[in-house]
XYZ file of C-alpha atoms in Angstrom:
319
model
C 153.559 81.055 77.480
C 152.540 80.485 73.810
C 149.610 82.952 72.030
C 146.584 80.009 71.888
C 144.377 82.876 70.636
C 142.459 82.238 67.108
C 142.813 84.835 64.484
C 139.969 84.250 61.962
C 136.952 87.398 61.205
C 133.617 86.342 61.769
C 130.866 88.973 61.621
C 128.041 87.135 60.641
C 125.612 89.861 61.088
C 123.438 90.034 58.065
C 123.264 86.724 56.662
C 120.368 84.890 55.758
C 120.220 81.803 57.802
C 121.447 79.737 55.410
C 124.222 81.620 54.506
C 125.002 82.069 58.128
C 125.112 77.993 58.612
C 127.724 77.723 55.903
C 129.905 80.747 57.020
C 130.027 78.704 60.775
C 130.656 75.381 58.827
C 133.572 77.319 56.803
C 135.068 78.782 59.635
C 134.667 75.402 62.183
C 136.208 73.080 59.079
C 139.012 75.853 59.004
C 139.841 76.086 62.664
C 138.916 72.421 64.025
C 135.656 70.756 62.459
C 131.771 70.884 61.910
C 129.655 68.158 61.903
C 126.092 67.900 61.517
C 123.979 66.253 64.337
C 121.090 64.652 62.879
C 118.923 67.122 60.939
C 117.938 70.008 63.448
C 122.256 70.292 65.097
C 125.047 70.459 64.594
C 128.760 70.886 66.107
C 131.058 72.877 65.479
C 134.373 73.205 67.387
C 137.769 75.464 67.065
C 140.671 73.645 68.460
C 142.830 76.647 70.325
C 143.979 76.378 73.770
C 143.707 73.786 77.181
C 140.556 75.750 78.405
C 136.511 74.474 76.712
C 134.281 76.599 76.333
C 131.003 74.400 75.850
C 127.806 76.231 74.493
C 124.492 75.331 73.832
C 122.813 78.180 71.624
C 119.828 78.072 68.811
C 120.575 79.484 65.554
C 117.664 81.682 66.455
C 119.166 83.342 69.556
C 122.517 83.604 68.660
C 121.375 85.851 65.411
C 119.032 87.809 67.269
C 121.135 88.358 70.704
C 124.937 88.211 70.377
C 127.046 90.595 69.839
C 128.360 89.946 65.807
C 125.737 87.274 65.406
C 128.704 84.984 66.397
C 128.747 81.611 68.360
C 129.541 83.165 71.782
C 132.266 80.866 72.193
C 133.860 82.544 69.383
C 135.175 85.683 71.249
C 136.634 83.293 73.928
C 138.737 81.639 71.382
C 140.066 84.923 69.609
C 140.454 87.134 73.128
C 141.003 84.529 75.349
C 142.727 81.390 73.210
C 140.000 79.090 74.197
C 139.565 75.777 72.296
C 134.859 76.292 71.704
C 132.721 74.215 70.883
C 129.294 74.910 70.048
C 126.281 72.909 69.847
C 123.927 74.606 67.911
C 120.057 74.070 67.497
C 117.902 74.914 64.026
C 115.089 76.036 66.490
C 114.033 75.490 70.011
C 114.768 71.817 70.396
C 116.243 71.616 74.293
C 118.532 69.213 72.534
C 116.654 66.406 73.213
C 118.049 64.492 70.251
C 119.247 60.713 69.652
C 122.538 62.692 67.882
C 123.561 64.376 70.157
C 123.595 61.393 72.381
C 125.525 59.553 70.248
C 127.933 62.573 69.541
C 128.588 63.008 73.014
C 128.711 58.951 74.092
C 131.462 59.278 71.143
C 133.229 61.965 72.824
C 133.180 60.611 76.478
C 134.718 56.750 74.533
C 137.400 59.258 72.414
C 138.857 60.996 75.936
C 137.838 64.448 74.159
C 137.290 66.050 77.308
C 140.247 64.820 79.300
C 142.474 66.984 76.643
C 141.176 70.034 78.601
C 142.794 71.562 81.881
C 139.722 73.240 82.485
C 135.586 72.756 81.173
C 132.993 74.708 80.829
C 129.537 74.010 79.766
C 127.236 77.212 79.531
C 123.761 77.863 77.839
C 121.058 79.709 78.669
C 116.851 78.850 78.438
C 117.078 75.736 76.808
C 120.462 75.900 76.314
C 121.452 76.042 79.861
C 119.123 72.779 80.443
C 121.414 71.451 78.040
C 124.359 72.832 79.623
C 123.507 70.933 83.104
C 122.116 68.190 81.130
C 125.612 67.110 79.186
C 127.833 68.344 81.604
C 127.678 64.579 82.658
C 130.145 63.643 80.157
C 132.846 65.638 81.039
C 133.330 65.147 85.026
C 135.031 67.615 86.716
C 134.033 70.899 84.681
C 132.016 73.787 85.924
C 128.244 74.572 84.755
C 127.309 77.994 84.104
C 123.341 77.597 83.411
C 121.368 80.498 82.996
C 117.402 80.189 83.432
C 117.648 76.719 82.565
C 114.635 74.344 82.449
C 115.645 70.681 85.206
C 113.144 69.026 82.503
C 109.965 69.441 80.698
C 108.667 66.053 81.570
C 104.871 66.612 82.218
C 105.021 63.597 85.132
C 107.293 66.046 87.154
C 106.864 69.683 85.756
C 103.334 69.488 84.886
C 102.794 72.443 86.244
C 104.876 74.195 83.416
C 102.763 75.440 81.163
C 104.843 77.664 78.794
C 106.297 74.730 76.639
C 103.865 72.391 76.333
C 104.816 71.874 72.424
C 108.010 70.233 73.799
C 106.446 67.539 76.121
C 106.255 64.826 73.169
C 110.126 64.968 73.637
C 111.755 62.676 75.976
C 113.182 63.952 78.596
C 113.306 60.138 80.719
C 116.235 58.822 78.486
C 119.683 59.240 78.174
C 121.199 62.848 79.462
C 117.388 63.728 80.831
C 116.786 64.869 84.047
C 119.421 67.912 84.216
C 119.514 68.082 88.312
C 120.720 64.611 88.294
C 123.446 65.231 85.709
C 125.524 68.149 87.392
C 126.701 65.259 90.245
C 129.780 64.840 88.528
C 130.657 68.410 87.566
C 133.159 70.240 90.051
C 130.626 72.709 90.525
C 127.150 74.158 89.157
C 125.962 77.486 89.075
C 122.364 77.917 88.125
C 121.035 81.613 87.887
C 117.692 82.591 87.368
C 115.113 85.631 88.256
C 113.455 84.252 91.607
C 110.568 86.870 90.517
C 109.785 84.832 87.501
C 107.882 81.731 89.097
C 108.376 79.216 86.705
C 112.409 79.666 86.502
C 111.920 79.427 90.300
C 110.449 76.491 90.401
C 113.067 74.593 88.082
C 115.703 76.344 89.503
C 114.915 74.688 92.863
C 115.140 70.998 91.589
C 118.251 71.537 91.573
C 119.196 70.623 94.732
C 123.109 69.340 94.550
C 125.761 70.187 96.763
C 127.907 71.042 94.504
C 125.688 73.892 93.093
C 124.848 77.667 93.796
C 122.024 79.754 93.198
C 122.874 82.601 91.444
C 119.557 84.982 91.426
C 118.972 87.398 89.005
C 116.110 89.262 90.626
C 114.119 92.169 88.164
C 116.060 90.716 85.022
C 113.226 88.959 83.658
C 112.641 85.801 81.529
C 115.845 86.698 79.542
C 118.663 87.448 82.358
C 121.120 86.584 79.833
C 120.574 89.446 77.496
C 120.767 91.343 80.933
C 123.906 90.266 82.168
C 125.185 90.909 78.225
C 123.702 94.603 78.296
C 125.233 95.439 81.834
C 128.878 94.108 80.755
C 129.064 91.424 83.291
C 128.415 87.954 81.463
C 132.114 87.834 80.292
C 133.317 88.502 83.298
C 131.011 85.924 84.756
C 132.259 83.383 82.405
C 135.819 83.747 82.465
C 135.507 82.941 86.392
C 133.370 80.075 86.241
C 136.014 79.091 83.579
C 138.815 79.478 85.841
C 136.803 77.869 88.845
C 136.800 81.328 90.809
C 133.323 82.236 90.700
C 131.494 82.471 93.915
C 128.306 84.033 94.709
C 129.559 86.754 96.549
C 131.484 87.419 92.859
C 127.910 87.236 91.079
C 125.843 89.831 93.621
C 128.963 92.093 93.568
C 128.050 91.575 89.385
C 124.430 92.146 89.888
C 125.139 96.057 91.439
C 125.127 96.976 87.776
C 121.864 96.972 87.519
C 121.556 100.201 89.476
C 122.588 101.833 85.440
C 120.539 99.356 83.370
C 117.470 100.752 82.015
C 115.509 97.770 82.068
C 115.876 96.469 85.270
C 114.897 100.115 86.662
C 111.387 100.295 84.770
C 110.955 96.620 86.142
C 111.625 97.744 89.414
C 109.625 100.898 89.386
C 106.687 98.792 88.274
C 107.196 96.485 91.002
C 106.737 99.135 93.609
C 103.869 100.673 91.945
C 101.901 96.682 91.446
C 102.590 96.411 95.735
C 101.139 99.447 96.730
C 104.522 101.292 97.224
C 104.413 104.664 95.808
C 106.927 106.526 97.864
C 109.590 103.489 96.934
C 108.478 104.137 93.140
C 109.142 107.605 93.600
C 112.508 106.973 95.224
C 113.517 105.338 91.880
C 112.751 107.835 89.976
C 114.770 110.225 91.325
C 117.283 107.812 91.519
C 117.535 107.680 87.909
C 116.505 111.431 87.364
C 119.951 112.456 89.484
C 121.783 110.267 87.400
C 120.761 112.160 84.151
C 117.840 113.118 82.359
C 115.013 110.319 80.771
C 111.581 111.701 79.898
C 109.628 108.152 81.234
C 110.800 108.659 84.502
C 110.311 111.847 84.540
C 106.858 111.275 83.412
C 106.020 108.721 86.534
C 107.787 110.983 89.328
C 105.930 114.183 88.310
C 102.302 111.691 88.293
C 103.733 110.503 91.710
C 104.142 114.196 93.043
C 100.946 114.840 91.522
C 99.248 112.196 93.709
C 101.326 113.287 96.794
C 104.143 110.680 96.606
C 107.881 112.566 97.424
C 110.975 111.013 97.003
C 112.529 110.491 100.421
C 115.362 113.246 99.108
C 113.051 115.897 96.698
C 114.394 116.506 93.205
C 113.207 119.280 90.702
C 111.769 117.934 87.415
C 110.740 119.360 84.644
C 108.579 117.424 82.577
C 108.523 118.911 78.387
Protein backbone atom coordinates (compact mmCIF):
# COMPACT_ATOMS: atom_id res chain seq x y z
CA UNK A 1 0.00 0.00 0.00
CA UNK A 2 1.63 3.32 -1.05
CA UNK A 3 3.28 5.88 1.88
CA UNK A 4 0.30 8.85 1.60
CA UNK A 5 2.14 10.45 4.55
CA UNK A 6 3.29 14.32 4.05
CA UNK A 7 6.84 15.14 4.76
CA UNK A 8 7.01 18.95 5.22
CA UNK A 9 8.41 20.70 9.04
CA UNK A 10 6.07 22.90 10.53
CA UNK A 11 6.83 24.20 14.04
CA UNK A 12 5.19 27.30 14.13
CA UNK A 13 5.75 27.94 17.71
CA UNK A 14 7.00 31.43 18.11
CA UNK A 15 5.69 33.38 15.39
CA UNK A 16 3.97 36.48 15.55
CA UNK A 17 0.57 36.03 14.17
CA UNK A 18 1.25 37.35 11.12
CA UNK A 19 4.13 35.54 10.44
CA UNK A 20 2.36 32.44 11.53
CA UNK A 21 -0.58 33.13 8.75
CA UNK A 22 2.02 33.23 6.01
CA UNK A 23 4.10 30.16 7.20
CA UNK A 24 0.36 28.10 6.98
CA UNK A 25 -0.30 29.86 3.56
CA UNK A 26 3.41 28.69 2.44
CA UNK A 27 3.09 25.37 3.55
CA UNK A 28 -0.94 24.84 2.28
CA UNK A 29 0.17 26.48 -1.39
CA UNK A 30 3.10 23.86 -1.17
CA UNK A 31 1.18 20.76 -0.24
CA UNK A 32 -2.46 21.46 -1.80
CA UNK A 33 -3.77 25.21 -1.52
CA UNK A 34 -4.82 28.23 0.76
CA UNK A 35 -7.41 30.42 0.13
CA UNK A 36 -8.69 33.21 2.00
CA UNK A 37 -12.42 33.21 3.11
CA UNK A 38 -13.62 36.61 3.25
CA UNK A 39 -11.57 38.75 5.65
CA UNK A 40 -11.70 36.97 9.17
CA UNK A 41 -10.94 32.81 7.30
CA UNK A 42 -9.43 31.17 5.53
CA UNK A 43 -8.71 27.48 4.07
CA UNK A 44 -6.12 25.78 3.86
CA UNK A 45 -5.88 22.13 2.72
CA UNK A 46 -2.90 19.40 2.12
CA UNK A 47 -3.88 16.94 -0.47
CA UNK A 48 -2.32 13.39 0.98
CA UNK A 49 -4.30 10.36 1.28
CA UNK A 50 -8.33 8.95 0.80
CA UNK A 51 -9.05 9.77 4.55
CA UNK A 52 -10.33 14.04 5.54
CA UNK A 53 -9.55 15.26 8.29
CA UNK A 54 -11.93 18.44 8.57
CA UNK A 55 -11.07 21.07 11.36
CA UNK A 56 -12.50 24.04 12.53
CA UNK A 57 -9.84 25.92 14.81
CA UNK A 58 -9.21 29.90 15.59
CA UNK A 59 -5.88 31.19 15.00
CA UNK A 60 -6.15 32.01 18.66
CA UNK A 61 -6.51 28.44 19.99
CA UNK A 62 -4.47 26.66 17.81
CA UNK A 63 -1.32 29.03 18.97
CA UNK A 64 -2.15 28.87 22.44
CA UNK A 65 -3.23 24.97 22.73
CA UNK A 66 -1.66 22.60 20.18
CA UNK A 67 1.06 20.87 20.39
CA UNK A 68 3.77 22.85 17.72
CA UNK A 69 1.28 25.64 17.30
CA UNK A 70 0.28 23.55 14.20
CA UNK A 71 -3.19 23.10 12.46
CA UNK A 72 -4.11 19.83 14.27
CA UNK A 73 -4.83 18.29 11.11
CA UNK A 74 -1.29 18.63 10.34
CA UNK A 75 0.05 15.63 12.41
CA UNK A 76 -2.71 13.46 10.75
CA UNK A 77 -1.32 14.17 7.40
CA UNK A 78 2.50 13.56 8.29
CA UNK A 79 1.79 10.34 10.84
CA UNK A 80 -1.15 9.16 9.43
CA UNK A 81 -1.14 10.25 5.41
CA UNK A 82 -4.34 12.09 5.79
CA UNK A 83 -5.42 14.55 3.05
CA UNK A 84 -6.50 18.06 6.10
CA UNK A 85 -8.14 20.64 5.66
CA UNK A 86 -8.46 23.38 7.97
CA UNK A 87 -10.79 26.13 8.33
CA UNK A 88 -9.32 28.60 10.31
CA UNK A 89 -10.88 31.70 12.16
CA UNK A 90 -8.89 35.29 12.87
CA UNK A 91 -10.84 35.27 16.25
CA UNK A 92 -13.90 33.78 17.74
CA UNK A 93 -16.27 34.00 14.82
CA UNK A 94 -18.38 30.41 15.13
CA UNK A 95 -17.93 30.66 11.40
CA UNK A 96 -20.92 32.25 10.81
CA UNK A 97 -19.70 33.80 7.56
CA UNK A 98 -21.32 34.39 3.94
CA UNK A 99 -17.61 32.78 2.71
CA UNK A 100 -17.60 30.09 4.06
CA UNK A 101 -20.99 29.37 2.70
CA UNK A 102 -20.06 29.97 -0.53
CA UNK A 103 -16.70 27.97 -0.11
CA UNK A 104 -18.44 25.07 1.00
CA UNK A 105 -21.74 25.34 -1.58
CA UNK A 106 -18.55 25.34 -4.06
CA UNK A 107 -17.21 22.27 -2.66
CA UNK A 108 -20.50 20.21 -2.32
CA UNK A 109 -21.16 21.49 -6.67
CA UNK A 110 -17.11 20.40 -7.28
CA UNK A 111 -17.72 16.56 -5.72
CA UNK A 112 -14.70 17.53 -3.26
CA UNK A 113 -15.92 15.36 -0.70
CA UNK A 114 -16.89 12.31 -2.69
CA UNK A 115 -12.89 11.98 -3.45
CA UNK A 116 -12.67 10.74 0.19
CA UNK A 117 -13.20 7.01 1.42
CA UNK A 118 -13.68 8.27 4.70
CA UNK A 119 -14.72 12.14 6.44
CA UNK A 120 -14.22 13.64 9.30
CA UNK A 121 -15.30 16.92 10.56
CA UNK A 122 -13.94 17.81 14.16
CA UNK A 123 -13.74 21.17 16.17
CA UNK A 124 -14.11 21.98 19.42
CA UNK A 125 -16.14 25.27 21.32
CA UNK A 126 -17.02 27.04 18.41
CA UNK A 127 -15.29 25.00 16.27
CA UNK A 128 -17.14 21.89 17.00
CA UNK A 129 -20.54 23.98 16.32
CA UNK A 130 -18.96 24.37 13.13
CA UNK A 131 -17.96 20.91 12.85
CA UNK A 132 -21.80 19.66 13.24
CA UNK A 133 -22.84 22.68 11.47
CA UNK A 134 -20.93 21.87 7.88
CA UNK A 135 -20.85 18.38 8.23
CA UNK A 136 -24.06 18.79 6.02
CA UNK A 137 -22.09 19.02 2.97
CA UNK A 138 -20.33 16.03 3.04
CA UNK A 139 -23.07 13.14 3.78
CA UNK A 140 -21.91 10.17 5.07
CA UNK A 141 -18.82 11.35 7.30
CA UNK A 142 -18.52 11.13 11.02
CA UNK A 143 -18.69 14.31 13.48
CA UNK A 144 -16.39 14.47 16.26
CA UNK A 145 -17.72 17.78 18.17
CA UNK A 146 -16.31 18.64 21.29
CA UNK A 147 -18.31 21.17 23.66
CA UNK A 148 -19.92 22.51 20.75
CA UNK A 149 -22.55 25.31 20.88
CA UNK A 150 -26.35 23.74 18.62
CA UNK A 151 -26.63 27.72 18.05
CA UNK A 152 -26.40 31.02 19.67
CA UNK A 153 -29.67 32.24 18.37
CA UNK A 154 -31.19 34.27 21.32
CA UNK A 155 -35.00 33.02 20.10
CA UNK A 156 -33.85 29.43 21.15
CA UNK A 157 -30.73 29.69 23.50
CA UNK A 158 -31.64 32.76 25.23
CA UNK A 159 -30.81 31.43 28.12
CA UNK A 160 -27.02 31.43 27.11
CA UNK A 161 -25.54 34.07 28.50
CA UNK A 162 -21.75 33.63 27.98
CA UNK A 163 -21.70 34.86 24.26
CA UNK A 164 -23.96 37.37 23.99
CA UNK A 165 -21.37 39.48 21.68
CA UNK A 166 -22.12 36.80 19.03
CA UNK A 167 -26.00 37.04 18.89
CA UNK A 168 -25.91 39.88 16.06
CA UNK A 169 -24.64 36.86 13.94
CA UNK A 170 -27.04 34.77 12.13
CA UNK A 171 -27.37 31.69 13.07
CA UNK A 172 -31.20 31.20 11.03
CA UNK A 173 -29.48 31.03 7.52
CA UNK A 174 -27.68 28.75 5.59
CA UNK A 175 -25.59 25.87 7.67
CA UNK A 176 -27.37 27.34 11.11
CA UNK A 177 -28.95 25.29 13.40
CA UNK A 178 -26.07 22.54 14.00
CA UNK A 179 -28.60 19.68 15.48
CA UNK A 180 -30.39 19.79 12.28
CA UNK A 181 -27.25 19.48 10.14
CA UNK A 182 -25.65 16.13 11.52
CA UNK A 183 -28.95 14.18 9.74
CA UNK A 184 -26.92 13.32 6.96
CA UNK A 185 -23.62 12.40 8.61
CA UNK A 186 -23.09 8.52 9.24
CA UNK A 187 -22.76 9.28 12.71
CA UNK A 188 -22.26 12.21 15.39
CA UNK A 189 -20.48 12.19 18.45
CA UNK A 190 -20.96 15.20 20.64
CA UNK A 191 -18.90 15.29 23.99
CA UNK A 192 -19.21 17.68 26.55
CA UNK A 193 -18.79 18.05 30.60
CA UNK A 194 -22.52 17.30 31.81
CA UNK A 195 -21.20 19.33 35.06
CA UNK A 196 -20.86 22.44 33.05
CA UNK A 197 -24.66 23.51 32.57
CA UNK A 198 -24.55 25.46 29.66
CA UNK A 199 -22.58 22.69 27.43
CA UNK A 200 -25.40 20.54 28.88
CA UNK A 201 -27.95 22.27 27.74
CA UNK A 202 -26.67 22.53 23.98
CA UNK A 203 -25.44 19.29 24.09
CA UNK A 204 -29.02 18.02 24.57
CA UNK A 205 -30.51 19.71 21.38
CA UNK A 206 -28.96 17.43 19.84
CA UNK A 207 -31.25 14.90 19.71
CA UNK A 208 -30.47 12.66 16.33
CA UNK A 209 -30.35 9.12 16.08
CA UNK A 210 -27.49 8.93 14.58
CA UNK A 211 -25.56 10.65 17.47
CA UNK A 212 -23.88 9.74 20.90
CA UNK A 213 -23.21 11.53 23.91
CA UNK A 214 -19.88 11.36 24.80
CA UNK A 215 -19.58 13.02 28.51
CA UNK A 216 -16.65 14.41 29.74
CA UNK A 217 -17.59 14.79 33.39
CA UNK A 218 -14.84 17.04 35.81
CA UNK A 219 -13.00 18.20 32.50
CA UNK A 220 -14.34 21.55 32.52
CA UNK A 221 -15.23 24.23 29.90
CA UNK A 222 -12.12 23.12 27.88
CA UNK A 223 -12.39 19.08 27.66
CA UNK A 224 -10.36 19.31 24.66
CA UNK A 225 -7.18 20.49 26.21
CA UNK A 226 -8.11 17.54 28.63
CA UNK A 227 -8.42 14.83 26.37
CA UNK A 228 -4.93 16.43 24.67
CA UNK A 229 -3.13 16.41 28.22
CA UNK A 230 -4.31 12.75 29.10
CA UNK A 231 -3.08 11.32 25.55
CA UNK A 232 -6.42 10.21 24.41
CA UNK A 233 -7.74 12.82 21.72
CA UNK A 234 -5.63 11.08 18.95
CA UNK A 235 -6.70 8.05 19.73
CA UNK A 236 -10.22 9.35 19.83
CA UNK A 237 -9.86 10.76 16.44
CA UNK A 238 -8.30 8.16 14.54
CA UNK A 239 -11.51 5.95 15.52
CA UNK A 240 -14.10 8.30 14.75
CA UNK A 241 -11.99 8.53 11.50
CA UNK A 242 -12.14 4.97 10.85
CA UNK A 243 -15.93 4.77 11.98
CA UNK A 244 -14.96 2.52 15.12
CA UNK A 245 -15.62 4.75 17.86
CA UNK A 246 -18.27 3.79 20.27
CA UNK A 247 -18.99 5.03 23.61
CA UNK A 248 -17.94 2.20 25.41
CA UNK A 249 -14.36 3.18 23.41
CA UNK A 250 -14.68 6.89 24.86
CA UNK A 251 -15.44 5.91 28.85
CA UNK A 252 -12.73 3.19 28.52
CA UNK A 253 -10.69 6.77 27.26
CA UNK A 254 -12.03 8.77 30.06
CA UNK A 255 -10.22 6.19 32.94
CA UNK A 256 -7.23 8.42 32.32
CA UNK A 257 -8.32 10.84 34.23
CA UNK A 258 -7.61 8.87 37.39
CA UNK A 259 -3.51 10.44 36.51
CA UNK A 260 -4.56 13.91 35.29
CA UNK A 261 -3.94 16.56 37.70
CA UNK A 262 -6.67 18.68 36.81
CA UNK A 263 -9.47 16.62 36.77
CA UNK A 264 -8.38 15.38 40.44
CA UNK A 265 -8.37 19.03 42.07
CA UNK A 266 -11.83 19.39 40.21
CA UNK A 267 -12.98 16.43 41.73
CA UNK A 268 -11.67 16.98 45.18
CA UNK A 269 -13.44 20.32 45.11
CA UNK A 270 -16.53 18.75 44.11
CA UNK A 271 -16.68 16.60 47.17
CA UNK A 272 -15.69 19.29 49.45
CA UNK A 273 -18.73 22.05 47.65
CA UNK A 274 -21.44 18.76 48.53
CA UNK A 275 -20.67 18.28 51.92
CA UNK A 276 -18.49 15.12 51.32
CA UNK A 277 -15.40 15.24 53.28
CA UNK A 278 -14.57 11.63 53.77
CA UNK A 279 -14.92 11.23 49.66
CA UNK A 280 -12.44 14.38 49.49
CA UNK A 281 -10.23 12.68 51.69
CA UNK A 282 -10.41 9.43 49.74
CA UNK A 283 -8.91 11.43 46.80
CA UNK A 284 -6.32 12.57 48.38
CA UNK A 285 -4.87 9.63 49.30
CA UNK A 286 -5.61 8.41 46.12
CA UNK A 287 -3.24 10.70 44.61
CA UNK A 288 -0.83 10.77 47.72
CA UNK A 289 -0.23 6.69 47.06
CA UNK A 290 0.41 7.42 43.66
CA UNK A 291 3.37 9.80 44.50
CA UNK A 292 4.05 12.76 46.35
CA UNK A 293 2.18 16.53 45.55
CA UNK A 294 2.34 19.11 48.34
CA UNK A 295 -1.60 20.51 47.49
CA UNK A 296 -2.96 17.37 48.26
CA UNK A 297 -1.09 16.83 50.83
CA UNK A 298 -2.05 20.12 52.16
CA UNK A 299 -6.08 19.29 51.95
CA UNK A 300 -5.75 15.58 53.44
CA UNK A 301 -3.71 16.69 56.49
CA UNK A 302 -6.71 19.87 56.95
CA UNK A 303 -9.17 16.90 56.41
CA UNK A 304 -7.48 14.74 59.24
CA UNK A 305 -7.29 17.79 61.13
CA UNK A 306 -11.09 18.20 61.06
CA UNK A 307 -11.60 14.40 61.63
CA UNK A 308 -12.10 13.28 57.99
CA UNK A 309 -9.97 9.65 57.31
CA UNK A 310 -9.52 8.21 54.17
CA UNK A 311 -11.50 4.98 54.03
CA UNK A 312 -7.76 3.17 53.78
CA UNK A 313 -5.34 5.68 56.24
CA UNK A 314 -2.14 6.94 54.64
CA UNK A 315 0.85 8.69 56.46
CA UNK A 316 1.56 12.26 55.25
CA UNK A 317 3.91 14.45 55.93
CA UNK A 318 3.17 17.85 55.17
CA UNK A 319 6.86 20.31 54.80
Amino acid sequence: MKDMRLTFEADLTGLEIDDWFDRVETLSDDLGYFEPLGKAHCAAFLDAGPNLLVTFESAEYIRKFNARAEPRGFHYAQHEGWSHLAIISHADSWFRDPAIYRYFDRLIDDGFFEDFDNVLFHGAHGGGYAAAAYSVAAPGCNVLAIRPQATLDPRVAGWETRYTDQRRKSFTDRYGYAPDMIDAANHAFIAFDPLQRFDAIHAALFTRENMTALRCTGLGNRPDVALDAMDVHHDLIVAAMNKTLTENDFNDAMRNRRDHGPYLRTLYMRMIQTGHPKLAANVCAYVLRQGDDPFFAKKLQDLTDDGHLPSTPLEVKVA
